[in-house]
PDB file of C-alpha atoms in Angstrom:
ATOM      1  CA  MET A   1      99.947  94.096 117.666  1.00 47.00           C
ATOM      2  CA  SER A   2     101.006  96.559 120.528  1.00 42.00           C
ATOM      3  CA  GLU A   3     104.115  97.537 118.707  1.00 44.00           C
ATOM      4  CA  LEU A   4     102.147  98.964 115.974  1.00 49.00           C
ATOM      5  CA  VAL A   5      99.897 100.922 118.098  1.00 47.00           C
ATOM      6  CA  GLU A   6     102.452 102.548 119.736  1.00 48.00           C
ATOM      7  CA  GLY A   7     103.877 103.315 116.124  1.00 51.00           C
ATOM      8  CA  SER A   8     100.800 104.475 115.003  1.00 54.00           C
ATOM      9  CA  GLY A   9     100.369 106.898 118.289  1.00 58.00           C
ATOM     10  CA  ASP A  10     103.676 108.215 117.300  1.00 65.00           C
ATOM     11  CA  GLN A  11     102.879 109.184 113.883  1.00 62.00           C
ATOM     12  CA  LEU A  12      99.671 110.670 115.303  1.00 62.00           C
ATOM     13  CA  ARG A  13     101.773 112.651 117.866  1.00 69.00           C
ATOM     14  CA  ARG A  14     104.342 113.940 115.359  1.00 66.00           C
ATOM     15  CA  ALA A  15     101.471 114.327 112.453  1.00 66.00           C
ATOM     16  CA  ALA A  16      99.688 117.171 114.999  1.00 66.00           C
ATOM     17  CA  ARG A  17     103.470 118.720 115.523  1.00 74.00           C
ATOM     18  CA  VAL A  18     103.648 119.705 112.102  1.00 74.00           C
ATOM     19  CA  LEU A  19     100.382 120.528 111.244  1.00 70.00           C
ATOM     20  CA  VAL A  20     100.758 124.400 112.775  1.00 69.00           C
ATOM     21  CA  PRO A  21     104.389 124.944 111.276  1.00 73.00           C
ATOM     22  CA  ASN A  22     103.343 123.715 107.959  1.00 83.00           C
ATOM     23  CA  LEU A  23      99.755 125.393 107.451  1.00 84.00           C
ATOM     24  CA  PRO A  24     100.686 127.236 104.142  1.00 88.00           C
ATOM     25  CA  VAL A  25     101.155 124.452 102.054  1.00 91.00           C
ATOM     26  CA  LEU A  26      98.743 122.314 104.014  1.00 91.00           C
ATOM     27  CA  LEU A  27      95.879 124.969 102.947  1.00 93.00           C
ATOM     28  CA  VAL A  28      96.928 125.280  99.608  1.00 94.00           C
ATOM     29  CA  GLY A  29      96.923 121.520  98.497  1.00 93.00           C
ATOM     30  CA  SER A  30      93.695 121.486 100.888  1.00 93.00           C
ATOM     31  CA  VAL A  31      92.378 124.097  98.328  1.00 94.00           C
ATOM     32  CA  LEU A  32      93.334 122.223  95.603  1.00 93.00           C
ATOM     33  CA  VAL A  33      91.249 119.240  96.513  1.00 94.00           C
ATOM     34  CA  ALA A  34      88.354 121.105  97.513  1.00 93.00           C
ATOM     35  CA  ALA A  35      87.629 122.836  94.667  1.00 92.00           C
ATOM     36  CA  GLY A  36      87.917 119.551  92.614  1.00 92.00           C
ATOM     37  CA  TRP A  37      84.996 118.288  95.031  1.00 91.00           C
ATOM     38  CA  ALA A  38      82.882 121.476  94.466  1.00 90.00           C
ATOM     39  CA  LEU A  39      82.970 120.672  90.629  1.00 90.00           C
ATOM     40  CA  LEU A  40      81.543 117.221  91.237  1.00 89.00           C
ATOM     41  CA  ARG A  41      79.317 118.169  93.724  1.00 87.00           C
ATOM     42  CA  LEU A  42      77.394 120.349  90.455  1.00 87.00           C
ATOM     43  CA  LEU A  43      76.947 117.528  88.767  1.00 85.00           C
ATOM     44  CA  PRO A  44      73.669 115.528  88.739  1.00 84.00           C
ATOM     45  CA  PRO A  45      73.067 113.077  91.124  1.00 75.00           C
ATOM     46  CA  GLU A  46      72.111 110.810  87.955  1.00 76.00           C
ATOM     47  CA  LEU A  47      75.542 110.988  86.713  1.00 78.00           C
ATOM     48  CA  GLY A  48      76.796 108.679  89.754  1.00 78.00           C
ATOM     49  CA  TRP A  49      79.507 107.384  87.192  1.00 82.00           C
ATOM     50  CA  ALA A  50      80.903 111.040  86.233  1.00 87.00           C
ATOM     51  CA  VAL A  51      81.042 111.792  89.908  1.00 88.00           C
ATOM     52  CA  VAL A  52      83.118 108.194  90.027  1.00 90.00           C
ATOM     53  CA  LEU A  53      85.704 109.296  87.640  1.00 91.00           C
ATOM     54  CA  GLY A  54      86.560 112.901  89.220  1.00 91.00           C
ATOM     55  CA  LEU A  55      86.809 111.341  91.950  1.00 91.00           C
ATOM     56  CA  GLY A  56      89.904 108.828  90.525  1.00 91.00           C
ATOM     57  CA  LEU A  57      91.235 111.173  88.093  1.00 92.00           C
ATOM     58  CA  VAL A  58      90.840 114.599  89.550  1.00 92.00           C
ATOM     59  CA  VAL A  59      90.561 114.461  93.141  1.00 93.00           C
ATOM     60  CA  LEU A  60      92.596 111.778  94.509  1.00 93.00           C
ATOM     61  CA  PRO A  61      95.601 112.609  92.413  1.00 93.00           C
ATOM     62  CA  ALA A  62      94.953 116.212  93.952  1.00 94.00           C
ATOM     63  CA  PHE A  63      94.949 114.825  97.160  1.00 95.00           C
ATOM     64  CA  ALA A  64      97.727 112.059  96.716  1.00 94.00           C
ATOM     65  CA  ALA A  65     100.002 115.437  96.085  1.00 94.00           C
ATOM     66  CA  LEU A  66      99.085 116.746  99.415  1.00 94.00           C
ATOM     67  CA  LEU A  67      99.682 113.141 101.180  1.00 94.00           C
ATOM     68  CA  ARG A  68     102.810 112.906  99.730  1.00 93.00           C
ATOM     69  CA  GLY A  69     103.632 116.212 101.415  1.00 92.00           C
ATOM     70  CA  CYS A  70     102.601 114.827 104.189  1.00 91.00           C
ATOM     71  CA  GLU A  71     104.605 112.059 104.388  1.00 90.00           C
ATOM     72  CA  VAL A  72     107.753 113.936 103.296  1.00 90.00           C
ATOM     73  CA  LEU A  73     106.960 116.507 106.754  1.00 89.00           C
ATOM     74  CA  LEU A  74     106.408 113.707 109.091  1.00 86.00           C
ATOM     75  CA  ALA A  75     110.108 112.425 107.619  1.00 85.00           C
ATOM     76  CA  ASP A  76     111.264 116.152 109.192  1.00 82.00           C
ATOM     77  CA  GLU A  77     111.942 117.266 106.027  1.00 85.00           C
ATOM     78  CA  HIS A  78     110.533 120.665 104.084  1.00 86.00           C
ATOM     79  CA  PHE A  79     108.057 120.640 101.896  1.00 89.00           C
ATOM     80  CA  GLY A  80     106.706 124.115 100.909  1.00 88.00           C
ATOM     81  CA  VAL A  81     104.093 125.105  98.608  1.00 91.00           C
ATOM     82  CA  LEU A  82     106.274 125.190  95.117  1.00 93.00           C
ATOM     83  CA  ASN A  83     106.975 121.142  96.117  1.00 92.00           C
ATOM     84  CA  LEU A  84     103.696 120.805  96.470  1.00 93.00           C
ATOM     85  CA  PHE A  85     102.511 121.776  92.854  1.00 94.00           C
ATOM     86  CA  ARG A  86     105.497 119.810  91.723  1.00 93.00           C
ATOM     87  CA  SER A  87     104.730 116.889  93.041  1.00 92.00           C
ATOM     88  CA  LEU A  88     101.146 117.328  91.850  1.00 92.00           C
ATOM     89  CA  VAL A  89     102.136 117.563  87.775  1.00 92.00           C
ATOM     90  CA  ARG A  90     105.354 114.781  88.521  1.00 91.00           C
ATOM     91  CA  GLY A  91     102.862 112.562  90.964  1.00 89.00           C
ATOM     92  CA  TYR A  92      99.661 112.554  88.559  1.00 92.00           C
ATOM     93  CA  GLY A  93     100.911 109.820  86.363  1.00 89.00           C
ATOM     94  CA  PRO A  94     101.715 107.124  89.531  1.00 88.00           C
ATOM     95  CA  ALA A  95      98.705 108.491  91.363  1.00 91.00           C
ATOM     96  CA  VAL A  96      96.302 107.480  88.394  1.00 90.00           C
ATOM     97  CA  LYS A  97      98.150 104.198  88.363  1.00 85.00           C
ATOM     98  CA  VAL A  98      96.526 103.521  92.053  1.00 89.00           C
ATOM     99  CA  THR A  99      93.099 105.374  90.841  1.00 91.00           C
ATOM    100  CA  ALA A 100      92.621 104.130  88.010  1.00 89.00           C
ATOM    101  CA  LEU A 101      91.881 100.362  88.647  1.00 85.00           C
ATOM    102  CA  PRO A 102      89.210 100.970  91.360  1.00 88.00           C
ATOM    103  CA  THR A 103      87.692 104.292  89.132  1.00 91.00           C
ATOM    104  CA  LEU A 104      86.712 101.518  86.812  1.00 90.00           C
ATOM    105  CA  VAL A 105      85.681  98.359  89.004  1.00 89.00           C
ATOM    106  CA  VAL A 106      83.311 101.131  90.675  1.00 90.00           C
ATOM    107  CA  VAL A 107      82.197 102.751  86.963  1.00 89.00           C
ATOM    108  CA  LEU A 108      81.499  99.275  85.840  1.00 88.00           C
ATOM    109  CA  THR A 109      79.711  97.629  88.912  1.00 89.00           C
ATOM    110  CA  LEU A 110      77.220 100.973  88.724  1.00 87.00           C
ATOM    111  CA  LEU A 111      76.993 100.352  85.017  1.00 86.00           C
ATOM    112  CA  ALA A 112      75.984  96.858  85.556  1.00 85.00           C
ATOM    113  CA  ALA A 113      73.506  97.763  88.486  1.00 85.00           C
ATOM    114  CA  ASP A 114      71.828 100.184  86.162  1.00 84.00           C
ATOM    115  CA  VAL A 115      71.969  97.077  83.588  1.00 84.00           C
ATOM    116  CA  TRP A 116      69.789  94.996  86.223  1.00 82.00           C
ATOM    117  CA  ARG A 117      67.623  97.546  87.361  1.00 83.00           C
ATOM    118  CA  VAL A 118      66.388  97.917  83.936  1.00 83.00           C
ATOM    119  CA  SER A 119      66.873  94.447  82.239  1.00 79.00           C
ATOM    120  CA  HIS A 120      66.149  92.631  85.900  1.00 76.00           C
ATOM    121  CA  GLN A 121      68.250  89.970  84.240  1.00 77.00           C
ATOM    122  CA  SER A 122      69.244  88.216  87.516  1.00 76.00           C
ATOM    123  CA  TRP A 123      72.712  87.061  86.207  1.00 75.00           C
ATOM    124  CA  MET A 124      73.916  90.885  86.205  1.00 75.00           C
ATOM    125  CA  LEU A 125      73.559  90.133  89.978  1.00 80.00           C
ATOM    126  CA  ALA A 126      76.623  87.720  89.616  1.00 83.00           C
ATOM    127  CA  SER A 127      78.442  91.034  88.129  1.00 83.00           C
ATOM    128  CA  VAL A 128      77.542  93.634  90.542  1.00 85.00           C
ATOM    129  CA  GLY A 129      78.922  91.177  92.994  1.00 88.00           C
ATOM    130  CA  VAL A 130      81.887  90.670  91.768  1.00 89.00           C
ATOM    131  CA  GLY A 131      82.456  94.033  91.115  1.00 88.00           C
ATOM    132  CA  ILE A 132      81.739  95.193  94.776  1.00 90.00           C
ATOM    133  CA  ALA A 133      84.115  92.557  95.846  1.00 92.00           C
ATOM    134  CA  VAL A 134      86.931  93.378  93.319  1.00 91.00           C
ATOM    135  CA  SER A 135      86.384  97.142  94.502  1.00 89.00           C
ATOM    136  CA  LEU A 136      86.244  96.743  97.980  1.00 92.00           C
ATOM    137  CA  VAL A 137      89.753  94.727  97.760  1.00 93.00           C
ATOM    138  CA  ALA A 138      91.120  97.642  95.625  1.00 91.00           C
ATOM    139  CA  LEU A 139      90.076 100.193  97.693  1.00 91.00           C
ATOM    140  CA  TYR A 140      91.815  98.510 100.647  1.00 94.00           C
ATOM    141  CA  THR A 141      95.134  98.087  98.766  1.00 94.00           C
ATOM    142  CA  GLY A 142      94.904 101.299  97.318  1.00 93.00           C
ATOM    143  CA  VAL A 143      95.484 103.117 101.235  1.00 94.00           C
ATOM    144  CA  ILE A 144      98.448 101.538 100.905  1.00 94.00           C
ATOM    145  CA  ALA A 145      99.512 101.524  97.029  1.00 93.00           C
ATOM    146  CA  LEU A 146      98.609 105.546  96.384  1.00 92.00           C
ATOM    147  CA  PRO A 147     101.375 106.972  98.877  1.00 91.00           C
ATOM    148  CA  TYR A 148     103.702 103.926  97.888  1.00 92.00           C
ATOM    149  CA  PHE A 149     103.440 104.772  93.877  1.00 91.00           C
ATOM    150  CA  LEU A 150     104.264 108.220  94.478  1.00 89.00           C
ATOM    151  CA  ARG A 151     107.063 107.560  96.946  1.00 88.00           C
ATOM    152  CA  THR A 152     108.795 104.868  94.430  1.00 87.00           C
ATOM    153  CA  GLY A 153     107.513 104.967  91.318  1.00 83.00           C
ATOM    154  CA  ALA A 154     107.270 101.374  91.065  1.00 84.00           C
ATOM    155  CA  ALA A 155     105.837  99.435  88.170  1.00 86.00           C
ATOM    156  CA  PRO A 156     101.864  98.499  88.490  1.00 85.00           C
ATOM    157  CA  VAL A 157     102.568  95.172  89.400  1.00 88.00           C
ATOM    158  CA  GLU A 158     105.090  95.618  91.778  1.00 89.00           C
ATOM    159  CA  GLY A 159     104.093  98.300  93.312  1.00 89.00           C
ATOM    160  CA  TRP A 160     100.042  96.187  94.031  1.00 92.00           C
ATOM    161  CA  LEU A 161     101.532  93.300  95.376  1.00 92.00           C
ATOM    162  CA  VAL A 162     103.857  95.224  97.582  1.00 92.00           C
ATOM    163  CA  SER A 163     100.778  97.478  98.834  1.00 93.00           C
ATOM    164  CA  PHE A 164      98.957  94.351  98.957  1.00 93.00           C
ATOM    165  CA  TYR A 165     101.825  92.682 101.464  1.00 93.00           C
ATOM    166  CA  ILE A 166     101.278  95.482 103.873  1.00 94.00           C
ATOM    167  CA  ALA A 167      98.035  96.465 103.845  1.00 93.00           C
ATOM    168  CA  SER A 168      97.206  92.580 104.643  1.00 92.00           C
ATOM    169  CA  ARG A 169      99.315  92.757 107.295  1.00 92.00           C
ATOM    170  CA  ASN A 170      98.811  96.258 108.995  1.00 92.00           C
ATOM    171  CA  PRO A 171      94.839  95.704 108.462  1.00 93.00           C
ATOM    172  CA  VAL A 172      94.057  98.177 111.899  1.00 92.00           C
ATOM    173  CA  ALA A 173      95.947 101.306 110.353  1.00 91.00           C
ATOM    174  CA  VAL A 174      94.424 100.586 106.631  1.00 94.00           C
ATOM    175  CA  LEU A 175      90.493 100.519 108.466  1.00 94.00           C
ATOM    176  CA  ALA A 176      91.259 103.494 110.492  1.00 92.00           C
ATOM    177  CA  VAL A 177      91.994 105.257 106.919  1.00 94.00           C
ATOM    178  CA  LEU A 178      89.101 103.937 105.341  1.00 94.00           C
ATOM    179  CA  SER A 179      86.966 104.725 108.358  1.00 93.00           C
ATOM    180  CA  ALA A 180      88.445 108.372 108.481  1.00 93.00           C
ATOM    181  CA  THR A 181      87.855 109.043 104.401  1.00 92.00           C
ATOM    182  CA  ALA A 182      84.424 107.817 104.719  1.00 92.00           C
ATOM    183  CA  LEU A 183      83.769 110.057 107.345  1.00 92.00           C
ATOM    184  CA  VAL A 184      85.255 112.633 105.547  1.00 91.00           C
ATOM    185  CA  VAL A 185      83.407 112.131 102.196  1.00 88.00           C
ATOM    186  CA  TRP A 186      80.437 112.208 104.346  1.00 89.00           C
ATOM    187  CA  ALA A 187      80.625 115.163 105.911  1.00 89.00           C
ATOM    188  CA  ALA A 188      82.171 116.810 103.006  1.00 87.00           C
ATOM    189  CA  ALA A 189      78.651 116.041 101.097  1.00 83.00           C
ATOM    190  CA  TYR A 190      76.888 118.408 103.652  1.00 86.00           C
ATOM    191  CA  LEU A 191      79.795 121.348 104.132  1.00 84.00           C
ATOM    192  CA  SER A 192      80.238 124.519 102.294  1.00 83.00           C
ATOM    193  CA  PHE A 193      83.139 125.235 100.291  1.00 82.00           C
ATOM    194  CA  ALA A 194      84.724 126.935 103.539  1.00 83.00           C
ATOM    195  CA  LEU A 195      84.103 124.160 105.804  1.00 86.00           C
ATOM    196  CA  VAL A 196      85.537 120.929 103.651  1.00 89.00           C
ATOM    197  CA  LEU A 197      88.632 123.005 103.182  1.00 88.00           C
ATOM    198  CA  LEU A 198      89.276 122.314 106.659  1.00 88.00           C
ATOM    199  CA  LEU A 199      88.869 118.127 106.076  1.00 91.00           C
ATOM    200  CA  PRO A 200      91.508 117.191 103.389  1.00 93.00           C
ATOM    201  CA  ALA A 201      95.090 118.318 105.477  1.00 91.00           C
ATOM    202  CA  PRO A 202      94.402 116.556 108.783  1.00 90.00           C
ATOM    203  CA  LEU A 203      92.564 113.482 106.750  1.00 93.00           C
ATOM    204  CA  ALA A 204      96.298 113.351 104.729  1.00 93.00           C
ATOM    205  CA  LEU A 205      97.641 113.195 107.975  1.00 90.00           C
ATOM    206  CA  VAL A 206      96.400 110.885 109.224  1.00 91.00           C
ATOM    207  CA  TRP A 207      96.790 108.779 106.173  1.00 93.00           C
ATOM    208  CA  ALA A 208     100.204 109.502 106.174  1.00 91.00           C
ATOM    209  CA  ALA A 209     101.043 108.356 109.674  1.00 89.00           C
ATOM    210  CA  ALA A 210      99.040 105.314 109.812  1.00 90.00           C
ATOM    211  CA  VAL A 211     100.804 104.297 106.266  1.00 91.00           C
ATOM    212  CA  THR A 212     104.290 105.218 107.615  1.00 88.00           C
ATOM    213  CA  SER A 213     103.487 103.256 110.810  1.00 86.00           C
ATOM    214  CA  ALA A 214     102.275 100.210 108.958  1.00 89.00           C
ATOM    215  CA  THR A 215     105.345 100.428 106.243  1.00 87.00           C
ATOM    216  CA  GLY A 216     107.894 100.462 109.291  1.00 84.00           C
ATOM    217  CA  SER A 217     106.103  97.626 111.065  1.00 83.00           C
ATOM    218  CA  SER A 218     106.213  95.357 107.800  1.00 83.00           C
ATOM    219  CA  GLN A 219     110.217  96.199 107.353  1.00 80.00           C
ATOM    220  CA  ALA A 220     110.679  95.250 110.657  1.00 78.00           C
ATOM    221  CA  ARG A 221     108.976  92.460 110.197  1.00 79.00           C
ATOM    222  CA  LEU A 222     111.108  91.359 106.789  1.00 72.00           C
ATOM    223  CA  SER A 223     114.047  92.229 108.392  1.00 73.00           C
ATOM    224  CA  ALA A 224     113.199  89.942 111.700  1.00 72.00           C
ATOM    225  CA  ARG A 225     112.903  87.040 109.009  1.00 72.00           C
ATOM    226  CA  ARG A 226     115.969  87.186 107.135  1.00 69.00           C
ATOM    227  CA  GLN A 227     118.074  87.291 110.758  1.00 71.00           C
ATOM    228  CA  GLN A 228     115.868  84.113 111.337  1.00 70.00           C
ATOM    229  CA  THR A 229     116.967  82.424 108.208  1.00 66.00           C
ATOM    230  CA  ARG A 230     120.825  83.628 108.318  1.00 62.00           C
TER     231      ARG A 230
END
């Protein structure tokens, strides 16, 4: 645990160092994410399922390109505006591999909840409960899966299994990302577009730092086990 905390601290310090020198690309990425979020805010509240679809198929893939850029920057490699747009185009498919499952489950859960409110059939509560449980697991694992799929282009089953392995062994890093994301989403629901622009880049840097630390920690554990078995 102490090694994980120390590794996360190193990554966060590195994230702070890359923030200012790379403001142009981080700002452009933030604009793309904030623009998608602003469009979703125009939808009426009763279309909650449409908002979820927009998040999973528009906002998160745009954020994934920014997140991938932050991973590259943390590795002390160049990532410019052109690289951002290339990542957005090439990474849309891999990003949707991750976002499609949680998005579908959340939409089905919302629909099941609506059916229960109308019909008052108690068996629908079981569907709602299962949907919530699966949504939480998918969202938890997705913290690792989103950057992993963009980085490796792995097959769906392999990518989700590897991501679950890393996430299950690094709960502090994953929960930190989820907490930061929840705070950003809550703030973005009330802030103006100009202020929302300030949120995606710091979140992407924190996310990338946490995932890099968690992945490195899991790789070190696997290497130690291999050496012990020899």
